[in-house]
CSV table of C-alpha atoms and ligand atoms in Angstrom, one decimal:
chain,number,residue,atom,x,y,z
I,3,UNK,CA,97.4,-16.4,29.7
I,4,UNK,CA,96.7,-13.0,30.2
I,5,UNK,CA,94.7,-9.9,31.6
I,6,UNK,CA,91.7,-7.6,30.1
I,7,UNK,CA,93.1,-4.2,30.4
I,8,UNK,CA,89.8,-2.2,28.5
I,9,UNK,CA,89.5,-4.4,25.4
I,10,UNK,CA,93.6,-4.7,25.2
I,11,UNK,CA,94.5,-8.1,25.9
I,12,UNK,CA,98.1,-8.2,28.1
I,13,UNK,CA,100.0,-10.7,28.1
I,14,UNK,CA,101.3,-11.9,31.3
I,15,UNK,CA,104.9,-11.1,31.5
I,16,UNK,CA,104.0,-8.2,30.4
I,17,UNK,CA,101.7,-7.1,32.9
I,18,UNK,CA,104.3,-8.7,35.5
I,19,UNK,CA,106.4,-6.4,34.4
I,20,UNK,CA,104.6,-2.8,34.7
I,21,UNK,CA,103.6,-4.0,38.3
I,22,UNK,CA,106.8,-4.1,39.0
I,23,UNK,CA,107.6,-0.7,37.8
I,24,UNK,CA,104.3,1.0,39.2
I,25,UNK,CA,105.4,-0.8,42.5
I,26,UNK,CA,108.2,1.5,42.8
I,27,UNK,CA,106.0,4.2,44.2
I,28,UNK,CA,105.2,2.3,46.9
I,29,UNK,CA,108.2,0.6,48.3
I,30,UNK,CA,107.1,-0.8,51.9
I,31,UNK,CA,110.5,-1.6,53.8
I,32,UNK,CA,111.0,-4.1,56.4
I,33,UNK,CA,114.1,-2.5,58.9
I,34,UNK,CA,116.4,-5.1,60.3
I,35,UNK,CA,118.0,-3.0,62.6
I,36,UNK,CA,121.2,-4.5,63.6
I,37,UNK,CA,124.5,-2.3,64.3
I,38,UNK,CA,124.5,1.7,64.6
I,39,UNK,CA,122.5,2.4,61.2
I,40,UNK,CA,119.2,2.0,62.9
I,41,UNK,CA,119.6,5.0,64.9
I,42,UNK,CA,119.6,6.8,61.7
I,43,UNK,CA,116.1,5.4,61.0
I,44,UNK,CA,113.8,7.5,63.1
I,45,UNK,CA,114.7,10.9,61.6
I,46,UNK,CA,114.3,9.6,58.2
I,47,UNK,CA,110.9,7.8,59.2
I,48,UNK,CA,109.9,10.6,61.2
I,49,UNK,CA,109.0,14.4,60.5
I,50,UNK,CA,112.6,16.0,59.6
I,51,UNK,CA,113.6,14.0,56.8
I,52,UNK,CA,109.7,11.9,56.0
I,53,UNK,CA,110.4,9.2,54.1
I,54,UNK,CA,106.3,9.0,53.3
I,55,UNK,CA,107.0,11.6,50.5
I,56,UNK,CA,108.2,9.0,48.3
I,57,UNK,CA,106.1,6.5,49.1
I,58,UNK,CA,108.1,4.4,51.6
I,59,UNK,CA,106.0,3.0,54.6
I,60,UNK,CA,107.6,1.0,57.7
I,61,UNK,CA,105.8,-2.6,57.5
I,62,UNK,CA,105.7,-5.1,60.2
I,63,UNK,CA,106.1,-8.0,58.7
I,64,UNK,CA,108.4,-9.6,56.1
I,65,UNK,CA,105.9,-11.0,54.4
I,66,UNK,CA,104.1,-7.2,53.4
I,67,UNK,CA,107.5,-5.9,52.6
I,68,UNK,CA,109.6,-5.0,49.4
I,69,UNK,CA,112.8,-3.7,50.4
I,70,UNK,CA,115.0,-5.3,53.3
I,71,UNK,CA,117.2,-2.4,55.0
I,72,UNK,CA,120.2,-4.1,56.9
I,73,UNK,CA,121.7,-1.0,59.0
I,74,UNK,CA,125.0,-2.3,59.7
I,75,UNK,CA,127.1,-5.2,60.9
I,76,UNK,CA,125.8,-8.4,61.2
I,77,UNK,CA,126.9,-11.5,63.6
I,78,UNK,CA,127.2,-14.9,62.2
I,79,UNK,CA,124.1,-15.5,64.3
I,80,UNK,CA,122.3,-12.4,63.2
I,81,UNK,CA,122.5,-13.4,59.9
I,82,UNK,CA,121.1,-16.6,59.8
I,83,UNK,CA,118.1,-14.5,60.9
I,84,UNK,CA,117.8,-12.3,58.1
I,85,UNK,CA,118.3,-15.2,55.7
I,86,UNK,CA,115.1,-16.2,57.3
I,87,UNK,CA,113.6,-12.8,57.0
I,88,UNK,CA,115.0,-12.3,53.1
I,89,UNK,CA,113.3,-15.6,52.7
I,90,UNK,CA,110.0,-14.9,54.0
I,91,UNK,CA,109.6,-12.1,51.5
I,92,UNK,CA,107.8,-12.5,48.4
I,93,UNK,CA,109.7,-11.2,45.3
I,94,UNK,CA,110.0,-8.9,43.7
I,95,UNK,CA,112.2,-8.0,47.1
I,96,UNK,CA,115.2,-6.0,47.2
I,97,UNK,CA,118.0,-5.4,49.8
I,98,UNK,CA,119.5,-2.0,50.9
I,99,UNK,CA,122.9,-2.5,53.2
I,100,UNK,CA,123.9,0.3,55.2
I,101,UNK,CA,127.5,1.1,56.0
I,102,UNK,CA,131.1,0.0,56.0
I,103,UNK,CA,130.2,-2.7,57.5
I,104,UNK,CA,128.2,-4.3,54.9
I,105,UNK,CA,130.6,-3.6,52.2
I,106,UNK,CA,133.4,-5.0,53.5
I,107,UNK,CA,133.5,-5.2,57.4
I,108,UNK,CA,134.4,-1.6,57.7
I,109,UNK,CA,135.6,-1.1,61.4
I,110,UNK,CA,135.1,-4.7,62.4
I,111,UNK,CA,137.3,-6.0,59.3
I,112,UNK,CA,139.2,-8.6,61.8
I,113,UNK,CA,136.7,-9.4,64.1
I,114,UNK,CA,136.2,-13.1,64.5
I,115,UNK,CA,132.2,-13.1,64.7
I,116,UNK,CA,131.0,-10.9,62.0
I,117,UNK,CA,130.7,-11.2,58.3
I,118,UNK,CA,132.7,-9.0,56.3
I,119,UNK,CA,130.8,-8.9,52.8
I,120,UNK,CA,126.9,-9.4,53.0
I,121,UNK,CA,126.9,-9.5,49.4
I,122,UNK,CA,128.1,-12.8,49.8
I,123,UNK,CA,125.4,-14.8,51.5
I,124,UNK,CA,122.4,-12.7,50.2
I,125,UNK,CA,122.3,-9.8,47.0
I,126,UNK,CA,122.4,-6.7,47.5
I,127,UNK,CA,120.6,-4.2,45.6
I,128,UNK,CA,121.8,-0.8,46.8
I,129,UNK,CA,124.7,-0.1,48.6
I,130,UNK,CA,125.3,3.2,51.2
I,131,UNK,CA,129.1,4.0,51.8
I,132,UNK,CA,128.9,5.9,55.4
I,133,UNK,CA,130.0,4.8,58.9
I,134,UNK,CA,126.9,5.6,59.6
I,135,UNK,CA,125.5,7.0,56.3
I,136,UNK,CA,123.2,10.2,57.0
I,137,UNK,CA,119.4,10.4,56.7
I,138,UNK,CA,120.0,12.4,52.8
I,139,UNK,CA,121.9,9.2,52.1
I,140,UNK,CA,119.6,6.9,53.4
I,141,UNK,CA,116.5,8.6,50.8
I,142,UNK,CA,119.3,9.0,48.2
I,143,UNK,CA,119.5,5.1,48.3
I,144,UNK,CA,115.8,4.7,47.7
I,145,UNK,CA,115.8,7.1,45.1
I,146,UNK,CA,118.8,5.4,43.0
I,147,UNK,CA,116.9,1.7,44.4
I,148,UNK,CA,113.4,3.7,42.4
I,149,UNK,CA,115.7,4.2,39.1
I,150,UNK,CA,117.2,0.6,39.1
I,151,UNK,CA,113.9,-1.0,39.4
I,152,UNK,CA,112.8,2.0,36.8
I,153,UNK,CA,115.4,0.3,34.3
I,154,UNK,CA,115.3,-3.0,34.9
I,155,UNK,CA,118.5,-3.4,37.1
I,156,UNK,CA,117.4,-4.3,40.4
I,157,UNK,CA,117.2,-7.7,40.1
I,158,UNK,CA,119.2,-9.2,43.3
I,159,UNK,CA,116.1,-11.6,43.7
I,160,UNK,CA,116.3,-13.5,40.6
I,161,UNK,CA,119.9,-13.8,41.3
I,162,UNK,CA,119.5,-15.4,44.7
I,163,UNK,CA,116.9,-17.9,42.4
I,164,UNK,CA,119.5,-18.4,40.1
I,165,UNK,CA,122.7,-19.2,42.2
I,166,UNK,CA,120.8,-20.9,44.8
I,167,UNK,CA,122.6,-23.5,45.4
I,168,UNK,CA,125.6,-21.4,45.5
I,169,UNK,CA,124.5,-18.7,48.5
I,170,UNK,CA,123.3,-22.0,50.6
I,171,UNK,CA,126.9,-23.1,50.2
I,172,UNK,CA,128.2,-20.1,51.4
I,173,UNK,CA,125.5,-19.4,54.0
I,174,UNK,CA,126.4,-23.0,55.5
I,175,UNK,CA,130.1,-22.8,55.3
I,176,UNK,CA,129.7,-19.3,57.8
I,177,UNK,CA,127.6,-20.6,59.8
I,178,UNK,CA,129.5,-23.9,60.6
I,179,UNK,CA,132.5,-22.1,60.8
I,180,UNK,CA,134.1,-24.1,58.4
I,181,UNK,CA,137.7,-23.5,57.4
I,182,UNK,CA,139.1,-25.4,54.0
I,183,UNK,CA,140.8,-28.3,54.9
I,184,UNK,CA,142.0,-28.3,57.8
I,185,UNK,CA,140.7,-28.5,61.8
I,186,UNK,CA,143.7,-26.1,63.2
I,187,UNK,CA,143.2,-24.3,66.0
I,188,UNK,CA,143.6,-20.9,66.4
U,1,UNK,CA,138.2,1.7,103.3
U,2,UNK,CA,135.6,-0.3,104.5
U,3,UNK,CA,136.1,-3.2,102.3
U,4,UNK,CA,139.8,-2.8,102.6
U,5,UNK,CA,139.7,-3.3,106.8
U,6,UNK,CA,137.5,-6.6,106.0
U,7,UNK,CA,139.3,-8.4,104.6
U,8,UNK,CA,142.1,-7.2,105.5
U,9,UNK,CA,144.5,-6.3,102.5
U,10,UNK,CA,144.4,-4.3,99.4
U,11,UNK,CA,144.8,-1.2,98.1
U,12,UNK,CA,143.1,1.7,97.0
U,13,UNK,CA,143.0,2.4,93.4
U,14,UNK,CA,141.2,5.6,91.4
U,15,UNK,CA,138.8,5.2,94.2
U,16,UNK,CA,137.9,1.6,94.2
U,17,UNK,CA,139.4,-0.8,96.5
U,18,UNK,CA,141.6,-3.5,94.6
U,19,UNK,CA,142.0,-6.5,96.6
U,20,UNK,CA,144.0,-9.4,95.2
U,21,UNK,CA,142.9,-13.0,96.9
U,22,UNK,CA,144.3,-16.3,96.3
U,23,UNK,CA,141.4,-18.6,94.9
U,24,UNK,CA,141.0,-20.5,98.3
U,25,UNK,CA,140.4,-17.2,100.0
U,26,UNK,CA,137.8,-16.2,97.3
U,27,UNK,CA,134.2,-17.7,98.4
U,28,UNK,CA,134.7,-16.3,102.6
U,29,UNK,CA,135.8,-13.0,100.9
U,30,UNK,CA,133.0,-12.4,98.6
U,31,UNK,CA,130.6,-14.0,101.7
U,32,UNK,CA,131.9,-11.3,104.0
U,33,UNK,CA,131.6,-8.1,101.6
U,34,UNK,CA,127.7,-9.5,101.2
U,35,UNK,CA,127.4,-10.1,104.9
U,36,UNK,CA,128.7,-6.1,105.3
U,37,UNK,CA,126.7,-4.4,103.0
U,38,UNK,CA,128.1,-4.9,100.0
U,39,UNK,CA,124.9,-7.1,98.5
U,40,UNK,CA,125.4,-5.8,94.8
U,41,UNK,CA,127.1,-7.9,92.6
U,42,UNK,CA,128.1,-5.5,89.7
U,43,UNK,CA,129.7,-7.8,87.2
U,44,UNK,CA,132.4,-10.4,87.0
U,45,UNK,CA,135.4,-9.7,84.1
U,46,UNK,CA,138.5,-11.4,83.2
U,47,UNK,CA,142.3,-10.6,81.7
U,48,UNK,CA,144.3,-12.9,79.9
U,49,UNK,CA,147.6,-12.0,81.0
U,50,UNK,CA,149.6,-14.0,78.1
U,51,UNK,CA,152.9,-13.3,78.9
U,52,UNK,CA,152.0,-14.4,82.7
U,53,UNK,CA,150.8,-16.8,81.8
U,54,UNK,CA,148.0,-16.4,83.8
U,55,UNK,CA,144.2,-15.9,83.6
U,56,UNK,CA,142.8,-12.9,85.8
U,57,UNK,CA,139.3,-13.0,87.5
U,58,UNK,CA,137.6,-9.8,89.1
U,59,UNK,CA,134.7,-9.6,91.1
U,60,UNK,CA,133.2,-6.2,91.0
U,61,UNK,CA,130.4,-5.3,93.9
U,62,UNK,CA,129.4,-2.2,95.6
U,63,UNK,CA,128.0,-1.1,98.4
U,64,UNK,CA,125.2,1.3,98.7
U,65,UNK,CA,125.7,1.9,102.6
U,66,UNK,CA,129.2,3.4,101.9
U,67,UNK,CA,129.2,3.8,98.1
U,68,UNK,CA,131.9,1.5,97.8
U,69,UNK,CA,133.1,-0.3,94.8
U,70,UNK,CA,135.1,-3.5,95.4
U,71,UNK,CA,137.4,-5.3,92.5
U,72,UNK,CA,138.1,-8.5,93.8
U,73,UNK,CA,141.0,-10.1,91.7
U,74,UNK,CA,142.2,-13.4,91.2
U,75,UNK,CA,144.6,-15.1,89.5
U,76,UNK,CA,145.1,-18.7,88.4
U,77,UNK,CA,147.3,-20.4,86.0
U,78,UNK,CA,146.5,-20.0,82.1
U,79,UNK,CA,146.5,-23.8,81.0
U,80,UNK,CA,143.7,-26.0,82.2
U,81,UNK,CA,141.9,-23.1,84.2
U,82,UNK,CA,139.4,-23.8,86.7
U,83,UNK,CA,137.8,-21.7,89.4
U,84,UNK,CA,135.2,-22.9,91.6
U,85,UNK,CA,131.8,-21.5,91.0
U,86,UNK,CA,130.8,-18.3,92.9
U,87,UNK,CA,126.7,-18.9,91.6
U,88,UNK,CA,125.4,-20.1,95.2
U,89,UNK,CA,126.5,-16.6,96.5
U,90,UNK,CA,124.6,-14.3,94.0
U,91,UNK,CA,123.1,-16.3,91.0
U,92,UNK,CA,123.6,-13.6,88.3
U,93,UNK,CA,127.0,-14.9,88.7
U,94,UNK,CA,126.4,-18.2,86.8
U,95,UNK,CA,125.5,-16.1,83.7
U,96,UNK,CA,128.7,-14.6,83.3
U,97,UNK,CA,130.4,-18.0,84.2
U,98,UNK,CA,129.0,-19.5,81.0
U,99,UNK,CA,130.4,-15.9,79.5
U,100,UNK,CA,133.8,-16.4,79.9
U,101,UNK,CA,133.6,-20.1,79.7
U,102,UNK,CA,132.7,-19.2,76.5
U,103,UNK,CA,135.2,-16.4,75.5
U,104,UNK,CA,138.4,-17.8,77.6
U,105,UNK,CA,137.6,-21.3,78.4
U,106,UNK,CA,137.9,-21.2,82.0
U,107,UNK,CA,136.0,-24.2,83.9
U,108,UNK,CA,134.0,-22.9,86.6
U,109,UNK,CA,133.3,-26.3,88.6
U,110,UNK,CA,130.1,-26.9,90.1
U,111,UNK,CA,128.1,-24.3,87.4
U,112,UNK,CA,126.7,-27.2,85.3
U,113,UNK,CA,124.9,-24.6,83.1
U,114,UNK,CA,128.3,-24.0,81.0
U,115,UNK,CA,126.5,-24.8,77.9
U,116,UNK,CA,127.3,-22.7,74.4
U,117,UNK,CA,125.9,-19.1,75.2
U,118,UNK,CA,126.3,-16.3,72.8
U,119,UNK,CA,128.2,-17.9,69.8
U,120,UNK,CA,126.0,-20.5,67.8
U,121,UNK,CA,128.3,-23.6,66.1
U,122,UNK,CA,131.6,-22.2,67.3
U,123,UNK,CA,133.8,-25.0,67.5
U,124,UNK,CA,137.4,-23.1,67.5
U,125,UNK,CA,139.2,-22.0,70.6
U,126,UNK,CA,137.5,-19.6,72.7
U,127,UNK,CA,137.9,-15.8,70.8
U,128,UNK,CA,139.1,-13.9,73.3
U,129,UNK,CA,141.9,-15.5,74.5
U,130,UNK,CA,145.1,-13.2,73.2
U,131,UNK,CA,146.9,-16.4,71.6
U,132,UNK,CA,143.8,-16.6,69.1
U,133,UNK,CA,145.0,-14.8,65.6
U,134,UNK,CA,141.9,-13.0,64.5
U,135,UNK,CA,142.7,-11.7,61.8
U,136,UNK,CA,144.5,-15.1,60.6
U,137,UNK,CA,141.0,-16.7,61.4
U,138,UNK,CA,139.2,-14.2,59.2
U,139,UNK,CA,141.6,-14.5,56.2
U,140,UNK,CA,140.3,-18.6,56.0
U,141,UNK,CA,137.1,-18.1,57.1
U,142,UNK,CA,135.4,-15.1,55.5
U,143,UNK,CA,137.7,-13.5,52.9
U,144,UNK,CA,138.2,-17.4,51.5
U,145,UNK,CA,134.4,-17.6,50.9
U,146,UNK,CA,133.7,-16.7,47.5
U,147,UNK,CA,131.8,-14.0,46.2
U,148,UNK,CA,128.9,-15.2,43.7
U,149,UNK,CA,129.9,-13.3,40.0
U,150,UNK,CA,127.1,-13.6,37.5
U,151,UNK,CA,127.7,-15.3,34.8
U,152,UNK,CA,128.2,-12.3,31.9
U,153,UNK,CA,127.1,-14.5,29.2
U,154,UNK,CA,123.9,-15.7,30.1
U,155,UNK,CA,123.0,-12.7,32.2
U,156,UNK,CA,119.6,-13.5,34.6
E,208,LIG,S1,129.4,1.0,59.2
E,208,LIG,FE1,129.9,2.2,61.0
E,208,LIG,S2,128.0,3.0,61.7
E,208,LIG,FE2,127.5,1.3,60.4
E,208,LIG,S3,127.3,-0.5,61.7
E,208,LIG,FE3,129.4,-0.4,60.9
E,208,LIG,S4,130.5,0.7,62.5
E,208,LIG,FE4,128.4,1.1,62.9
C-alpha cells in the first residue's frame, strides 16, 4: 500500500510518519481545566503571551484535538473523566500535565481523594514543574512537546496501546478504592 | 443582640451571636430566628471534636433586617450520631445533610435523600472524620499502585 507523492511512490509507514512530524506545526490542544493551572490558560491563549504563533489552537472537542493539557490536580472522579476524554482522541495524541500536582501530588500529597502520579493511569508526554507553572513555561512545554515529536520521542500513545491491560488495572484499582488485601478501615 | 434576646442565651462572639442548643431545642430555635427575620440560611458546618468525643453541628443564618449573623451550635455524641433533619425548615438544608453524611457519617433522620454525593465508589469511613489516617490511606492506596516501566528491551 502506498501514496503517489509526484511520480514517487511512498510507502505507508512512511508517509504515516512525516504526517506526524508536519503535524507538529499545528498542535490543536483540548484544555481539561481542573485545579489552579487553568487560570494560567487565558494569558497564554490570549494576546500577552499568543499561543497562535506556534501554531496551537484551542479545540472544542476531544475528538479534533492532539495534545490533552491537564492543569493540575485531579479527583479520583475527575479522572475517570479524562480517561474518557484521552480516549475519545484519535492518536497520534499526547498529554501535557501541569504542576506539582501531576507529578507527584504536590501540595495535596496526603489527601485522601486525589491521585498523586497521573503518569500512572494515563502517559504523559511533557511534564511542567511549577505550582502553578507560568505562561513562558506553559509555551516552553509545547516547544520541548514540538522537538519530542520532531525526534521520535513522544510516543505516550503507543505506550497506553501497548500496556493496555496494565493502565485498566490501575485505572480500576483507583477508582474502586481498592486496597491490597485487606478491607481495614481507616 | 437580637437573636441573642430570642432565644434567650448565647453569647456574642467576633460579632456573630454563638448560641449553643441542646438538639431538642434545635427545630423551635431555628423556627423562631426564621419567623424574626432571620430567613437566610447561610450554610450548615460541622467539627469533630475527637477528644470530646463529640460531633459539633452549626447552623449559620443571617438576617438582613438587622445584619445579624447567627451560629447555632450543637453537639451530640461522636458514636452512632444522629440528628433529626432540619430540611422541612429551609430545603437547601437537605443538601448539606447528604454533605456531612458523607464526610462524617452523621444520620440525619427523616432526610431520605442521604445517598453517596460527592465521592464516587467510596466504601471506607467517611474522610473527614479526625480518626481517619490520611496519609496511612494514601501510602496503600496510591503510592502501592504501580507505575507502568517500559520494557527497555523491546522498546515500543
Ligand atoms: S500544582 Fe499547585 S497550582 Fe497546580 S493544581 Fe496543584 S496546587 Fe494548584
Amino acid at each position: 500500500m502506498g501514496l503517489y507523492i509526484g511520480d514517487k511512490m511512498m510507502k505507508y509507514e512512511e508517509w504515516s510518519k512525516l504526517a506526524i512530524k508536519v503535524s507538529k506545526a499545528s498542535l490543536w490542544m483540548l484544555h481539561f481545566c481542573t485545579g489552579c493551572g487553568a487560570i494560567e490558560m487565558p494569558p497564554v491563549m490570549t494576546s500577552r503571551y499568543d499561543m497562535e504563533r506556534f501554531g496551537i489552537a484551542p479545540m472544542a472537542t476531544p475528538r479534533q484535538a492532539d495534545v490533552l493539557l491537564i492543569t493540575g490536580y485531579l479527583t479520583v472522579k475527575t479522572l475517570r473523566r479524562v480517561i474518557q476524554v484521552y480516549e475519545q482522541m484519535q492518536s497520534p495524541k499526547y498529554v501535557i500535565a501541569f504542576g506539582s500536582c501531576t507529578i507527584n501530588g504536590g501540595m495535596y500529597w496526603d489527601s485522601y481523594n486525589t491521585i498523586k502520579h497521573l503518569e500512572k493511569y494515563i502517559p504523559v508526554d511533557v511534564y511542567i514543574t511549577g505550582c502553578m507553572p507560568r505562561p513562558e513555561g506553559i509555551i516552553n512545554a509545547f516547544i520541548k512537546l514540538m522537538e519530542l515529536i520532531d525526534e521520535g520521542k513522544a510516543r505516550g500513545w503507543e505506550k497506553y496501546q501497548k500496556y493496555y491491560d496494565k493502565y485498566k488495572e490501575n485505572q480500576r484499582r483507583v477508582f474502586n478504592f481498592e486496597i491490597e488485601g485487606e478491607n481495614e478501615e481507616y | 443582640m437580637k437573636s441573642i434576646e430570642l432565644i434567650g442565651k448565647g453569647k456574642e462572639m467576633h460579632g456573630r451571636a454563638y448560641i449553643e442548643v441542646m438538639p431538642d431545642e434545635l427545630e423551635n430555635a431555628i423556627k423562631k430566628l426564621k419567623e424574626n427575620g432571620f430567613n437566610h440560611f447561610v450554610m450548615l458546618s460541622c467539627i469533630d471534636w475527637l477528644e470530646e468525643e463529640k460531633f459539633e453541628l452549626v447552623y449559620h443564618l443571617w438576617s438582613y433586617e438587622v445584619k445579624e449573623h447567627v451560629m447555632l451550635s450543637v453537639r451530640m455524641n461522636r458514636n452512632n450520631a444522629s440528628m433529626p433533619s432540619m430540611s422541612h425548615l429551609f430545603p437547601q438544608i437537605e443538601t448539606y445533610e447528604r454533605e456531612i453524611h458523607e464526610m462524617y457519617g452523621i444520620e440525619f433522620d427523616g432526610n431520605n435523600r442521604l445517598t453517596p454525593f460527592l465521592l464516587e465508589n467510596w466504601h471506607h469511613a467517611p474522610p473527614m472524620r479526625k480518626d481517619f489516617d490520611s496519609e496511612k490511606f494514601v501510602g496503600k492506596l496510591y503510592e502501592s499502585i504501580p507505575f507502568i516501566e517500559e520494557d527497555e528491551n523491546e522498546g515500543i
